[in-house]
Amino acid sequence: MKANLKLSKQKQISKIDNRIFGSFIEHMGRAVYGGIYQPTHKTADDKGFRNDVKDLVKELNVPLVRYPGGNFVSGYKWEDGIGPVEERPRRLDLAWKSVETNEVGIHEFYDWSQEVGTEINMAVNLGTRGIEDARNLLEYCNHPSGTYWSDLRIKNGHENPFNIKTWCLGNEMDGPWQIGHKSADEYGRLAEETAKAMRLVDESIELVLCGSSSGQMPTFGEWELTVLDHAYEHVDYLSLHQYYGNHENDLEYYLARSLAMDEFIKGVIAMCDAVKAKKHSKKTINLSFDEWNVWYHSNEQDKKSKPWQVAPAILEDHYNFEDALLIGCLMIILLKNSDRVKIACLAQLVNVIAPISTEQDDDSPAWKQTIYYPFMHMSNFGRGIALLPELDCPTYETKDFNAVPFVESIAVYNDEESIVTIFAVNRSSETIDFDINLDGFEVTEIEESIEMAEFNIKADNNVNNQQVTPKSKDDVKFELNHVSMALKGLSWNVVRCSVK
Ligand code: AHR
């Protein structure tokens, strides 16, 4: 099979917002306790955070981490996590039927975020709480000094404000499982008034309004239109959440889930723009895809988890090679929509449906799941300008799509480094000859080329065996503005071309 990709320096989708390479840490399972924070671990720093986990997070180069939930935030009292640690209350976390010790709160998490070089995307509780608590939390985090909450932050050890820029107005408020679940009208009004009050505290913040918790929700569509109708002029982004799984063990269908993601994004953009037109607004609402990943491997196991444990091992998906291929496809779709998707969070970062895993003892090292690699490549090499891919490629059919291209691809032009990076997934089991035309560029060198290929589709990694890892790709040829290579059957490929 053959595939041709036409790229042009003149045909650009958008400058990519780095926050599209964001992730998520929720107070649940072993994400915080036993994940990023484990004072008894041999690599723990003087604050109890694991250095081996920090190193893997830094390699991923994550610019933004959503925190502290997720479903957890809808029952969270943020004040429980400030002040002397020994005085903090242990609480029932109703979202995950766990016990929250509150050893880690906003101060500890902020310090960790600074160490790994990321910003916090903070969620406020609009389930059991509301305007008052959201404005207090913002004042605590961002106001310099001289008020009750800002002075309390200083007393608790942080002279300088945290200056958190991006804020989520609740989490999945359309879901009946959500603590304090609301109708679209109830949530829309509350979000509108909370947004107004928060902006009075700090007008520089950006606000994310809750969209549907997945495209399959019965209220999908109606929810978006209603909540936007209420809050349109007071928010900046609408959120999307979606998880994928190979429940039917059908590889062709599974690898086409990125087309479903594309359809979902396009549908939500259409709704944002419909409300814009209806309101004659000058403002455009962008998207925050602040929960996305593969999540299904752990579903059965989690049904056996006992309630009211501290840090139960839940949602610990063990990812295989086909999951890594899908993650590559999904990230390509996010970049293809980077003119409107400005924030995205791989959910989550450590242990809970995550690219980084830890064991339950104090000696074993943190390790990389298969999905770690495509995310790391994209986050490190996918910064710059997304070029519009014009792809000519054979297709196949699934029960929901007539024409799934065997190749999924995007290219990113980093104009500061003069590098064009091509990302490509081959969804077929056959090798595909891939020719790329880079109109307006001259390729001077192949800086680096990487592939993940020739693995059993179900192969995975564990703490003792890192078998699914990238290798260098050695067949890439170039001449003037033309690059060619073979995409091995079922492969993830990254080719970095120096250009002038
Ligand atoms: O990421 C796990 C959970 O998935 C989050 O808490 C929730 O927002 C979503 O349903």
mmCIF file of C-alpha atoms in Angstrom, residues 72-363:
data_model
loop_
_atom_site.group_PDB
_atom_site.id
_atom_site.type_symbol
_atom_site.label_atom_id
_atom_site.label_comp_id
_atom_site.label_asym_id
_atom_site.label_seq_id
_atom_site.Cartn_x
_atom_site.Cartn_y
_atom_site.Cartn_z
ATOM 1 C CA PHE A 72 -13.443 13.892 44.028
ATOM 2 C CA VAL A 73 -13.665 17.679 43.780
ATOM 3 C CA SER A 74 -17.465 17.652 44.009
ATOM 4 C CA GLY A 75 -17.278 16.657 47.685
ATOM 5 C CA TYR A 76 -13.962 18.328 48.558
ATOM 6 C CA LYS A 77 -13.436 20.950 51.228
ATOM 7 C CA TRP A 78 -10.174 22.591 50.179
ATOM 8 C CA GLU A 79 -9.643 24.097 53.660
ATOM 9 C CA ASP A 80 -9.105 20.528 54.960
ATOM 10 C CA GLY A 81 -5.807 20.498 53.075
ATOM 11 C CA ILE A 82 -4.210 23.644 54.556
ATOM 12 C CA GLY A 83 -2.475 24.349 57.879
ATOM 13 C CA PRO A 84 -0.474 21.939 60.052
ATOM 14 C CA VAL A 85 -0.624 18.465 58.499
ATOM 15 C CA GLU A 86 -1.099 16.709 61.860
ATOM 16 C CA GLU A 87 -4.290 18.736 62.449
ATOM 17 C CA ARG A 88 -5.892 17.980 59.089
ATOM 18 C CA PRO A 89 -9.063 15.866 59.189
ATOM 19 C CA ARG A 90 -9.476 12.426 57.681
ATOM 20 C CA ARG A 91 -12.664 12.462 55.612
ATOM 21 C CA LEU A 92 -14.847 10.067 53.702
ATOM 22 C CA ASP A 93 -14.397 10.642 49.980
ATOM 23 C CA LEU A 94 -17.842 9.714 48.694
ATOM 24 C CA ALA A 95 -16.854 9.831 45.024
ATOM 25 C CA TRP A 96 -14.462 6.866 45.264
ATOM 26 C CA LYS A 97 -15.639 5.419 48.612
ATOM 27 C CA SER A 98 -12.164 5.990 50.039
ATOM 28 C CA VAL A 99 -10.626 7.740 53.026
ATOM 29 C CA GLU A 100 -8.869 11.045 52.274
ATOM 30 C CA THR A 101 -6.106 11.856 54.779
ATOM 31 C CA ASN A 102 -5.498 15.399 53.485
ATOM 32 C CA GLU A 103 -1.733 15.017 53.944
ATOM 33 C CA VAL A 104 -1.425 16.638 50.531
ATOM 34 C CA GLY A 105 -3.279 19.883 49.937
ATOM 35 C CA ILE A 106 -2.810 22.926 47.724
ATOM 36 C CA HIS A 107 0.518 24.012 49.301
ATOM 37 C CA GLU A 108 2.139 20.611 48.891
ATOM 38 C CA PHE A 109 0.737 20.142 45.390
ATOM 39 C CA TYR A 110 1.865 23.610 44.331
ATOM 40 C CA ASP A 111 5.427 22.900 45.528
ATOM 41 C CA TRP A 112 5.398 19.615 43.590
ATOM 42 C CA SER A 113 4.083 21.363 40.459
ATOM 43 C CA GLN A 114 6.929 23.862 40.633
ATOM 44 C CA GLU A 115 9.482 21.087 40.905
ATOM 45 C CA VAL A 116 8.204 19.237 37.864
ATOM 46 C CA GLY A 117 7.784 22.473 35.908
ATOM 47 C CA THR A 118 4.040 22.445 35.389
ATOM 48 C CA GLU A 119 1.108 24.800 35.972
ATOM 49 C CA ILE A 120 -2.001 23.869 37.949
ATOM 50 C CA ASN A 121 -5.428 23.765 36.294
ATOM 51 C CA MET A 122 -7.522 24.069 39.451
ATOM 52 C CA ALA A 123 -11.060 22.744 39.795
ATOM 53 C CA VAL A 124 -13.565 24.226 42.259
ATOM 54 C CA ASN A 125 -16.326 22.266 43.996
ATOM 55 C CA LEU A 126 -19.704 23.097 42.459
ATOM 56 C CA GLY A 127 -21.257 19.858 43.748
ATOM 57 C CA THR A 128 -21.652 20.320 47.517
ATOM 58 C CA ARG A 129 -20.351 23.905 47.539
ATOM 59 C CA GLY A 130 -20.625 27.061 45.474
ATOM 60 C CA ILE A 131 -19.773 30.724 44.894
ATOM 61 C CA GLU A 132 -18.512 31.526 48.389
ATOM 62 C CA ASP A 133 -16.005 28.693 48.591
ATOM 63 C CA ALA A 134 -14.796 29.180 45.029
ATOM 64 C CA ARG A 135 -14.079 32.886 45.586
ATOM 65 C CA ASN A 136 -12.352 32.128 48.894
ATOM 66 C CA LEU A 137 -10.126 29.518 47.299
ATOM 67 C CA LEU A 138 -9.195 31.907 44.495
ATOM 68 C CA GLU A 139 -8.440 34.669 47.007
ATOM 69 C CA TYR A 140 -6.322 32.198 48.999
ATOM 70 C CA CYS A 141 -4.358 31.165 45.902
ATOM 71 C CA ASN A 142 -3.985 34.360 43.889
ATOM 72 C CA HIS A 143 -4.487 37.460 46.049
ATOM 73 C CA PRO A 144 -1.126 38.968 47.087
ATOM 74 C CA SER A 145 -1.812 39.854 50.755
ATOM 75 C CA GLY A 146 -3.778 41.979 53.211
ATOM 76 C CA THR A 147 -7.015 39.965 53.345
ATOM 77 C CA TYR A 148 -8.179 37.083 55.513
ATOM 78 C CA TRP A 149 -7.550 34.322 52.952
ATOM 79 C CA SER A 150 -4.366 35.696 51.389
ATOM 80 C CA ASP A 151 -2.838 36.327 54.826
ATOM 81 C CA LEU A 152 -3.771 32.787 55.855
ATOM 82 C CA ARG A 153 -1.830 31.473 52.827
ATOM 83 C CA ILE A 154 1.157 33.546 53.933
ATOM 84 C CA LYS A 155 0.822 32.274 57.506
ATOM 85 C CA ASN A 156 0.738 28.721 56.106
ATOM 86 C CA GLY A 157 4.092 29.260 54.419
ATOM 87 C CA HIS A 158 3.563 30.814 50.984
ATOM 88 C CA GLU A 159 4.455 34.494 50.864
ATOM 89 C CA ASN A 160 3.953 34.700 47.112
ATOM 90 C CA PRO A 161 0.579 33.934 45.545
ATOM 91 C CA PHE A 162 0.274 30.720 43.536
ATOM 92 C CA ASN A 163 -1.073 32.721 40.576
ATOM 93 C CA ILE A 164 -3.136 29.878 39.163
ATOM 94 C CA LYS A 165 -4.411 30.954 35.776
ATOM 95 C CA THR A 166 -6.767 28.202 34.570
ATOM 96 C CA TRP A 167 -9.847 27.197 36.652
ATOM 97 C CA CYS A 168 -12.524 24.544 36.082
ATOM 98 C CA LEU A 169 -16.055 25.383 37.215
ATOM 99 C CA GLY A 170 -16.818 21.983 38.749
ATOM 100 C CA ASN A 171 -16.550 18.543 37.198
ATOM 101 C CA GLU A 172 -18.970 16.449 35.093
ATOM 102 C CA MET A 173 -21.993 18.152 36.620
ATOM 103 C CA ASP A 174 -24.306 16.408 34.084
ATOM 104 C CA GLY A 175 -23.488 12.967 35.522
ATOM 105 C CA PRO A 176 -26.029 11.416 37.933
ATOM 106 C CA TRP A 177 -23.030 9.830 39.751
ATOM 107 C CA GLN A 178 -21.655 13.292 40.559
ATOM 108 C CA ILE A 179 -22.041 14.450 44.168
ATOM 109 C CA GLY A 180 -24.371 17.444 43.895
ATOM 110 C CA HIS A 181 -25.374 16.553 40.296
ATOM 111 C CA LYS A 182 -27.402 19.328 38.672
ATOM 112 C CA SER A 183 -29.713 19.920 35.766
ATOM 113 C CA ALA A 184 -28.282 21.997 32.916
ATOM 114 C CA ASP A 185 -30.227 25.070 34.043
ATOM 115 C CA GLU A 186 -29.175 24.686 37.680
ATOM 116 C CA TYR A 187 -25.519 24.223 36.730
ATOM 117 C CA GLY A 188 -25.547 26.913 34.041
ATOM 118 C CA ARG A 189 -26.804 29.537 36.476
ATOM 119 C CA LEU A 190 -24.430 28.482 39.272
ATOM 120 C CA ALA A 191 -21.453 28.430 36.901
ATOM 121 C CA GLU A 192 -22.375 31.858 35.545
ATOM 122 C CA GLU A 193 -22.582 33.445 38.998
ATOM 123 C CA THR A 194 -19.461 31.646 40.266
ATOM 124 C CA ALA A 195 -17.533 32.812 37.189
ATOM 125 C CA LYS A 196 -18.652 36.409 37.766
ATOM 126 C CA ALA A 197 -17.595 36.358 41.423
ATOM 127 C CA MET A 198 -14.252 34.690 40.634
ATOM 128 C CA ARG A 199 -13.449 37.281 37.978
ATOM 129 C CA LEU A 200 -14.156 40.027 40.512
ATOM 130 C CA VAL A 201 -11.427 38.487 42.702
ATOM 131 C CA ASP A 202 -8.959 38.061 39.805
ATOM 132 C CA GLU A 203 -9.894 39.226 36.321
ATOM 133 C CA SER A 204 -6.842 37.607 34.743
ATOM 134 C CA ILE A 205 -8.017 34.000 35.236
ATOM 135 C CA GLU A 206 -9.399 31.732 32.500
ATOM 136 C CA LEU A 207 -12.503 29.669 33.204
ATOM 137 C CA VAL A 208 -13.626 26.271 31.932
ATOM 138 C CA LEU A 209 -17.353 25.452 31.869
ATOM 139 C CA CYS A 210 -18.415 21.783 32.221
ATOM 140 C CA GLY A 211 -19.601 20.206 29.006
ATOM 141 C CA SER A 212 -21.000 16.670 28.928
ATOM 142 C CA SER A 213 -19.076 13.895 30.650
ATOM 143 C CA SER A 214 -19.025 12.017 27.347
ATOM 144 C CA GLY A 215 -20.540 12.244 23.897
ATOM 145 C CA GLN A 216 -22.784 9.268 24.806
ATOM 146 C CA MET A 217 -24.628 11.037 27.638
ATOM 147 C CA PRO A 218 -28.388 11.173 26.922
ATOM 148 C CA THR A 219 -28.273 14.906 27.630
ATOM 149 C CA PHE A 220 -25.312 15.529 25.262
ATOM 150 C CA GLY A 221 -26.069 18.525 23.079
ATOM 151 C CA GLU A 222 -28.941 19.896 25.103
ATOM 152 C CA TRP A 223 -26.538 20.230 28.045
ATOM 153 C CA GLU A 224 -23.924 22.159 26.016
ATOM 154 C CA LEU A 225 -26.472 24.525 24.503
ATOM 155 C CA THR A 226 -28.160 25.233 27.850
ATOM 156 C CA VAL A 227 -25.062 25.807 29.978
ATOM 157 C CA LEU A 228 -23.510 27.983 27.266
ATOM 158 C CA ASP A 229 -26.715 29.933 27.001
ATOM 159 C CA HIS A 230 -26.349 30.859 30.678
ATOM 160 C CA ALA A 231 -22.619 31.369 31.037
ATOM 161 C CA TYR A 232 -21.334 32.208 27.526
ATOM 162 C CA GLU A 233 -20.023 35.704 28.223
ATOM 163 C CA HIS A 234 -18.340 34.734 31.502
ATOM 164 C CA VAL A 235 -16.250 31.693 30.530
ATOM 165 C CA ASP A 236 -13.442 30.927 28.079
ATOM 166 C CA TYR A 237 -13.607 27.184 27.419
ATOM 167 C CA LEU A 238 -16.135 24.362 27.342
ATOM 168 C CA SER A 239 -14.912 20.977 28.573
ATOM 169 C CA LEU A 240 -15.084 17.595 26.830
ATOM 170 C CA HIS A 241 -14.428 14.223 28.479
ATOM 171 C CA GLN A 242 -14.149 10.875 26.707
ATOM 172 C CA TYR A 243 -12.573 7.509 27.484
ATOM 173 C CA TYR A 244 -12.064 4.677 25.000
ATOM 174 C CA GLY A 245 -11.738 0.890 25.312
ATOM 175 C CA ASN A 246 -11.319 -2.163 23.097
ATOM 176 C CA HIS A 247 -14.270 -3.893 24.766
ATOM 177 C CA GLU A 248 -15.046 -6.038 21.723
ATOM 178 C CA ASN A 249 -11.430 -6.939 21.000
ATOM 179 C CA ASP A 250 -11.814 -5.528 17.489
ATOM 180 C CA LEU A 251 -8.560 -3.815 16.562
ATOM 181 C CA GLU A 252 -9.769 -2.065 13.389
ATOM 182 C CA TYR A 253 -12.769 -0.620 15.209
ATOM 183 C CA TYR A 254 -10.646 0.329 18.233
ATOM 184 C CA LEU A 255 -8.027 2.209 16.212
ATOM 185 C CA ALA A 256 -10.819 4.139 14.508
ATOM 186 C CA ARG A 257 -11.938 5.661 17.870
ATOM 187 C CA SER A 258 -9.900 8.741 16.971
ATOM 188 C CA LEU A 259 -12.430 9.435 14.206
ATOM 189 C CA ALA A 260 -15.125 9.335 16.888
ATOM 190 C CA MET A 261 -13.054 11.828 18.915
ATOM 191 C CA ASP A 262 -12.827 14.086 15.856
ATOM 192 C CA GLU A 263 -16.605 13.914 15.347
ATOM 193 C CA PHE A 264 -17.181 14.714 19.047
ATOM 194 C CA ILE A 265 -14.880 17.755 18.914
ATOM 195 C CA LYS A 266 -16.481 19.054 15.705
ATOM 196 C CA GLY A 267 -19.952 18.647 17.235
ATOM 197 C CA VAL A 268 -19.015 20.624 20.357
ATOM 198 C CA ILE A 269 -17.406 23.385 18.251
ATOM 199 C CA ALA A 270 -20.628 23.632 16.255
ATOM 200 C CA MET A 271 -22.633 24.054 19.467
ATOM 201 C CA CYS A 272 -20.290 26.746 20.834
ATOM 202 C CA ASP A 273 -20.577 28.634 17.565
ATOM 203 C CA ALA A 274 -24.359 28.221 17.401
ATOM 204 C CA VAL A 275 -24.695 29.889 20.804
ATOM 205 C CA LYS A 276 -22.238 32.583 19.692
ATOM 206 C CA ALA A 277 -24.411 33.330 16.651
ATOM 207 C CA LYS A 278 -27.628 33.281 18.666
ATOM 208 C CA LYS A 279 -26.175 35.750 21.139
ATOM 209 C CA HIS A 280 -24.562 37.953 18.454
ATOM 210 C CA SER A 281 -21.421 37.587 20.546
ATOM 211 C CA LYS A 282 -17.977 38.741 19.472
ATOM 212 C CA LYS A 283 -16.397 36.143 21.694
ATOM 213 C CA THR A 284 -15.359 32.613 20.638
ATOM 214 C CA ILE A 285 -15.456 29.771 23.163
ATOM 215 C CA ASN A 286 -12.583 27.317 22.771
ATOM 216 C CA LEU A 287 -12.404 23.724 23.980
ATOM 217 C CA SER A 288 -10.722 22.098 26.946
ATOM 218 C CA PHE A 289 -10.598 18.312 26.368
ATOM 219 C CA ASP A 290 -9.681 17.928 30.011
ATOM 220 C CA GLU A 291 -10.195 14.174 30.394
ATOM 221 C CA TRP A 292 -9.209 11.747 27.647
ATOM 222 C CA ASN A 293 -7.526 8.357 27.622
ATOM 223 C CA VAL A 294 -8.051 4.628 27.300
ATOM 224 C CA TRP A 295 -9.950 3.275 30.336
ATOM 225 C CA TYR A 296 -11.375 -0.244 30.456
ATOM 226 C CA HIS A 297 -8.701 -2.783 31.464
ATOM 227 C CA SER A 298 -9.313 -2.271 35.204
ATOM 228 C CA ASN A 299 -13.142 -2.192 35.122
ATOM 229 C CA GLU A 300 -13.762 -5.777 36.344
ATOM 230 C CA GLN A 301 -11.018 -5.697 38.961
ATOM 231 C CA ASP A 302 -12.375 -2.458 40.436
ATOM 232 C CA LYS A 303 -15.748 -4.047 41.177
ATOM 233 C CA LYS A 304 -13.919 -6.111 43.847
ATOM 234 C CA SER A 305 -12.333 -3.098 45.606
ATOM 235 C CA LYS A 306 -13.324 -2.756 49.280
ATOM 236 C CA PRO A 307 -14.708 0.629 50.410
ATOM 237 C CA TRP A 308 -13.125 3.111 52.812
ATOM 238 C CA GLN A 309 -9.464 2.347 52.221
ATOM 239 C CA VAL A 310 -6.759 5.002 51.995
ATOM 240 C CA ALA A 311 -5.401 5.018 48.426
ATOM 241 C CA PRO A 312 -7.005 1.819 47.080
ATOM 242 C CA ALA A 313 -5.430 0.415 43.908
ATOM 243 C CA ILE A 314 -8.282 1.341 41.568
ATOM 244 C CA LEU A 315 -8.405 2.305 37.875
ATOM 245 C CA GLU A 316 -4.936 0.795 37.427
ATOM 246 C CA ASP A 317 -5.143 -0.025 33.730
ATOM 247 C CA HIS A 318 -2.241 -1.987 32.318
ATOM 248 C CA TYR A 319 -1.737 -0.647 28.812
ATOM 249 C CA ASN A 320 -0.614 -2.677 25.809
ATOM 250 C CA PHE A 321 0.789 -1.821 22.395
ATOM 251 C CA GLU A 322 -2.585 -1.322 20.691
ATOM 252 C CA ASP A 323 -3.434 1.257 23.377
ATOM 253 C CA ALA A 324 -0.201 3.120 22.557
ATOM 254 C CA LEU A 325 -1.202 3.192 18.875
ATOM 255 C CA LEU A 326 -4.620 4.589 19.757
ATOM 256 C CA ILE A 327 -3.076 7.239 22.036
ATOM 257 C CA GLY A 328 -0.927 8.304 19.040
ATOM 258 C CA CYS A 329 -4.052 8.558 16.841
ATOM 259 C CA LEU A 330 -5.982 10.516 19.496
ATOM 260 C CA MET A 331 -3.153 13.009 19.964
ATOM 261 C CA ILE A 332 -2.963 13.546 16.215
ATOM 262 C CA ILE A 333 -6.691 14.395 16.256
ATOM 263 C CA LEU A 334 -6.178 16.871 19.114
ATOM 264 C CA LEU A 335 -3.478 18.638 17.069
ATOM 265 C CA LYS A 336 -5.653 18.572 13.933
ATOM 266 C CA ASN A 337 -8.206 20.532 15.969
ATOM 267 C CA SER A 338 -5.691 22.801 17.691
ATOM 268 C CA ASP A 339 -7.347 25.911 16.269
ATOM 269 C CA ARG A 340 -10.127 25.288 18.838
ATOM 270 C CA VAL A 341 -8.785 22.711 21.323
ATOM 271 C CA LYS A 342 -6.488 24.838 23.468
ATOM 272 C CA ILE A 343 -6.311 22.654 26.584
ATOM 273 C CA ALA A 344 -6.294 18.861 26.835
ATOM 274 C CA CYS A 345 -5.512 16.634 29.825
ATOM 275 C CA LEU A 346 -4.450 13.021 29.495
ATOM 276 C CA ALA A 347 -6.364 11.463 32.381
ATOM 277 C CA GLN A 348 -4.518 10.727 34.463
ATOM 278 C CA LEU A 349 -0.756 10.987 35.158
ATOM 279 C CA VAL A 350 0.307 8.452 37.808
ATOM 280 C CA ASN A 351 -1.178 4.983 38.616
ATOM 281 C CA VAL A 352 -4.822 5.904 37.915
ATOM 282 C CA ILE A 353 -5.344 5.238 34.141
ATOM 283 C CA ALA A 354 -1.879 6.649 33.695
ATOM 284 C CA PRO A 355 1.310 6.592 31.620
ATOM 285 C CA ILE A 356 3.423 6.307 34.820
ATOM 286 C CA SER A 357 3.050 3.453 37.325
ATOM 287 C CA THR A 358 4.499 2.636 40.719
ATOM 288 C CA GLU A 359 4.524 -0.565 42.784
ATOM 289 C CA GLN A 360 3.176 -0.816 46.324
ATOM 290 C CA ASP A 361 6.551 -1.181 48.110
ATOM 291 C CA ASP A 362 9.153 1.384 49.120
ATOM 292 C CA ASP A 363 12.011 0.146 46.912
#
